Short mmCIF file of C-alpha atoms and ligand atoms in Angstrom, two decimals:
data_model
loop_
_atom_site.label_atom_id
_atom_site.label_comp_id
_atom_site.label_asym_id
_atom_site.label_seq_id
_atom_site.Cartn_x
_atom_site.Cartn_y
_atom_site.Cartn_z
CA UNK A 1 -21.13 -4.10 -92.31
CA UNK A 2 -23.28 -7.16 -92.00
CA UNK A 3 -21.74 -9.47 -89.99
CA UNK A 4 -20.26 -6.48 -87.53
CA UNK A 5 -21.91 -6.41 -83.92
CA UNK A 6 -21.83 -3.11 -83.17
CA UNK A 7 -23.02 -1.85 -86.55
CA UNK A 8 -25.81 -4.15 -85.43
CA UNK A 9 -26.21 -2.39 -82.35
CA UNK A 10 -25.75 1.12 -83.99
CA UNK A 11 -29.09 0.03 -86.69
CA UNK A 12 -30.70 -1.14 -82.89
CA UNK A 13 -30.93 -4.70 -84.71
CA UNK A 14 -29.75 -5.98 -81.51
CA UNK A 15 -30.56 -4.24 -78.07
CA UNK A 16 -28.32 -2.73 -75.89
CA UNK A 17 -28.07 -0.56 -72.74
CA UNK A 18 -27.48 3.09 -74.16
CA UNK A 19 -26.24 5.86 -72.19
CA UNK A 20 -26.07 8.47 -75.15
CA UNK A 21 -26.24 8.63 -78.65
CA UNK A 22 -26.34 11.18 -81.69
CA UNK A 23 -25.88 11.03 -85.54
CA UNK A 24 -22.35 10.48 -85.10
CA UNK A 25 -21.55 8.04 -82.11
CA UNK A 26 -23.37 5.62 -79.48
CA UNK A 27 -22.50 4.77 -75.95
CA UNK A 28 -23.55 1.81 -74.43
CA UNK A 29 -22.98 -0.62 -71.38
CA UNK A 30 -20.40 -2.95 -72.28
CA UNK A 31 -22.36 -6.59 -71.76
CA UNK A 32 -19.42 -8.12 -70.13
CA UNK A 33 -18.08 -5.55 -67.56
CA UNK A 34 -14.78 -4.94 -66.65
CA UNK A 35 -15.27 -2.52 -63.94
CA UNK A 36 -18.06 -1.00 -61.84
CA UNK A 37 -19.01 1.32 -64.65
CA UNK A 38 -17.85 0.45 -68.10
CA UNK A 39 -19.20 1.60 -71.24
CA UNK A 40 -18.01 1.53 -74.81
CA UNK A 41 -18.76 4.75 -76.89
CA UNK A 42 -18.29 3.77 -80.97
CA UNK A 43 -18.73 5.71 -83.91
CA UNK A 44 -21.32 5.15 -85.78
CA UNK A 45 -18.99 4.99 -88.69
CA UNK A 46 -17.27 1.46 -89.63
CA UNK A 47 -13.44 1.49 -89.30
CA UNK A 48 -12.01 -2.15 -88.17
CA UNK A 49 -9.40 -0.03 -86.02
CA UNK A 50 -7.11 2.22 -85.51
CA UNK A 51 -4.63 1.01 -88.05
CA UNK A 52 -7.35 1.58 -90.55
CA UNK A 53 -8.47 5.20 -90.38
CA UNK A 54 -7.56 8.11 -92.26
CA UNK A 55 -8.42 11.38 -92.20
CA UNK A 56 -12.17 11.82 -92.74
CA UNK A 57 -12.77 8.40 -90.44
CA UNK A 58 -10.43 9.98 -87.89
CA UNK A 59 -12.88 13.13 -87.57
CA UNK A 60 -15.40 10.88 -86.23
CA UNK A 61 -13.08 9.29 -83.70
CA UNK A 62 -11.91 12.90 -82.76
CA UNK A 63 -15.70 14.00 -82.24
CA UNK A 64 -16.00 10.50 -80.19
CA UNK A 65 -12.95 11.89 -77.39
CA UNK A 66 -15.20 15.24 -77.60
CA UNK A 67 -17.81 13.72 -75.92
CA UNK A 68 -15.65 11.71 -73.34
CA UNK A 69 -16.31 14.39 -70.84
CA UNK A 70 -19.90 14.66 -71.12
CA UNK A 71 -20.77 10.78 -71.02
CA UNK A 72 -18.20 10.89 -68.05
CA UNK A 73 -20.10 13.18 -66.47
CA UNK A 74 -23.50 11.97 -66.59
CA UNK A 75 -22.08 8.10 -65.58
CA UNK A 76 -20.78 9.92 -62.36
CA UNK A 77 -16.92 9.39 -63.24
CA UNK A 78 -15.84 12.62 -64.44
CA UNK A 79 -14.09 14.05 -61.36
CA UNK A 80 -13.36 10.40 -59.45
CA UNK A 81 -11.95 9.49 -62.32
CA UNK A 82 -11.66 7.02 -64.96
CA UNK A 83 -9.38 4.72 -67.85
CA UNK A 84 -10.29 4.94 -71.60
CA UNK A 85 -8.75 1.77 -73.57
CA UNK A 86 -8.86 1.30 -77.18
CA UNK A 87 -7.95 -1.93 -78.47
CA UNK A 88 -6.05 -2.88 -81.21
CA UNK A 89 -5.55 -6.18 -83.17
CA UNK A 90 -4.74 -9.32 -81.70
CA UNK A 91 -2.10 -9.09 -79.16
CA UNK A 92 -4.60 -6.25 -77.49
CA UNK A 93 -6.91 -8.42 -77.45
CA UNK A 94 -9.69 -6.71 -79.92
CA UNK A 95 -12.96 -8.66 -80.69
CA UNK A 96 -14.78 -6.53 -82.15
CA UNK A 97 -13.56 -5.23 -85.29
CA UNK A 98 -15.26 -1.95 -85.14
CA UNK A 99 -13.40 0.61 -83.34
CA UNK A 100 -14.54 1.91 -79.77
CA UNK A 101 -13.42 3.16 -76.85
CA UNK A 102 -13.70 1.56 -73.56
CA UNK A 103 -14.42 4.03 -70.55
CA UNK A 104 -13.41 2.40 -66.91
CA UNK A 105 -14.71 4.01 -63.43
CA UNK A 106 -16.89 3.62 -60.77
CA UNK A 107 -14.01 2.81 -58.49
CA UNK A 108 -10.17 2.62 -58.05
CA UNK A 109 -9.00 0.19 -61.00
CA UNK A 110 -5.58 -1.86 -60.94
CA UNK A 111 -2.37 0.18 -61.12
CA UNK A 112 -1.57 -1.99 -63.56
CA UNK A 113 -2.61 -1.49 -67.04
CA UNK A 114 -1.40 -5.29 -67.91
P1 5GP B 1 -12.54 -5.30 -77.48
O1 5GP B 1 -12.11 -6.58 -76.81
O2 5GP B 1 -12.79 -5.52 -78.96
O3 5GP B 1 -11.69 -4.12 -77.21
O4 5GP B 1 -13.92 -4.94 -76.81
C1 5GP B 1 -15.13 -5.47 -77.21
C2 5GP B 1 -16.08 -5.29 -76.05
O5 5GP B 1 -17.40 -5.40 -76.55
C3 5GP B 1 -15.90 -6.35 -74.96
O6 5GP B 1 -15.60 -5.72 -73.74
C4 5GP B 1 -17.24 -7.07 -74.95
O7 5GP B 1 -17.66 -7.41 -73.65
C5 5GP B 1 -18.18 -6.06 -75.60
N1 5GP B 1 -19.28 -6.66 -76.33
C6 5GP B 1 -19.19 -7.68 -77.24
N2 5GP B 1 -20.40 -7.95 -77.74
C7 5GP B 1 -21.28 -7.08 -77.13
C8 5GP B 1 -22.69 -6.89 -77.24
O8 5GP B 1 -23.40 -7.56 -77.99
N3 5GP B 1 -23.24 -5.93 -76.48
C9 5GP B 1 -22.49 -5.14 -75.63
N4 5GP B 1 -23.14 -4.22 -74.92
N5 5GP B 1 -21.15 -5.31 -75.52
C10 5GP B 1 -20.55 -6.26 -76.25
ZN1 ZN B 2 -19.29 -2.11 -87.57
#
């Protein structure tokens, strides 16, 4: 996808911050942080979003929550604690139109999810 960010990111035509990465997904430091520690770990695959998977897309999304532990654990979070948030569409406030999954920590975040 040409015009999508995080494919850019994923072909390392932009930089970013990486904190793990294989043939299948990358995790990197979201640029605008919404917590102490907050990373975004994104197929490598390009679905818009949830509403547009289907079953061999979804495969990748399910090996994505298989590493959740194991990038938890090496950011520090894994036993303090943390939120994962995926955005969808507009009223969630999605701007990137590649689907990813936000991983919160570091430190006690609102009680309030909105
Ligand atoms: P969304 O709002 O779509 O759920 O999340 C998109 C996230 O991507 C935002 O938290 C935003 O800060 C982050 N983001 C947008 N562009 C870039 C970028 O170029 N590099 C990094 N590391 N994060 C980005
Ligand atoms: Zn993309």
């Amino acid at each position: 996808m040409q015009d999508c960010i995080f494919c850019k990111i994923i072909n390392k035509q932009i930089p970013s911050n990486i904190v793990y990465e294989d043939e299948k997904i990358i995790s990197f430091y979201d640029v605008n942080p919404m917590a102490d520690i907050h990373v975004l770990i994104v197929p490598k695959v390009h679905v818009e979003s949830i509403n547009e998977l289907n079953e061999s897309t979804l495969e990748s999304v399910k090996y994505a929550f298989s590493k959740i532990p194991e990038i938890a654990e090496s950011l520090g979070i894994k036993d303090s604690g943390y939120r994962t948030i995926i955005n969808t569409g507009k009223d969630a406030g999605q701007t990137v139109k590649h689907l990813h999954i936000h991983i919160l920590g570091g430190s006690k975040l609102p009680e309030k999810l909105v």
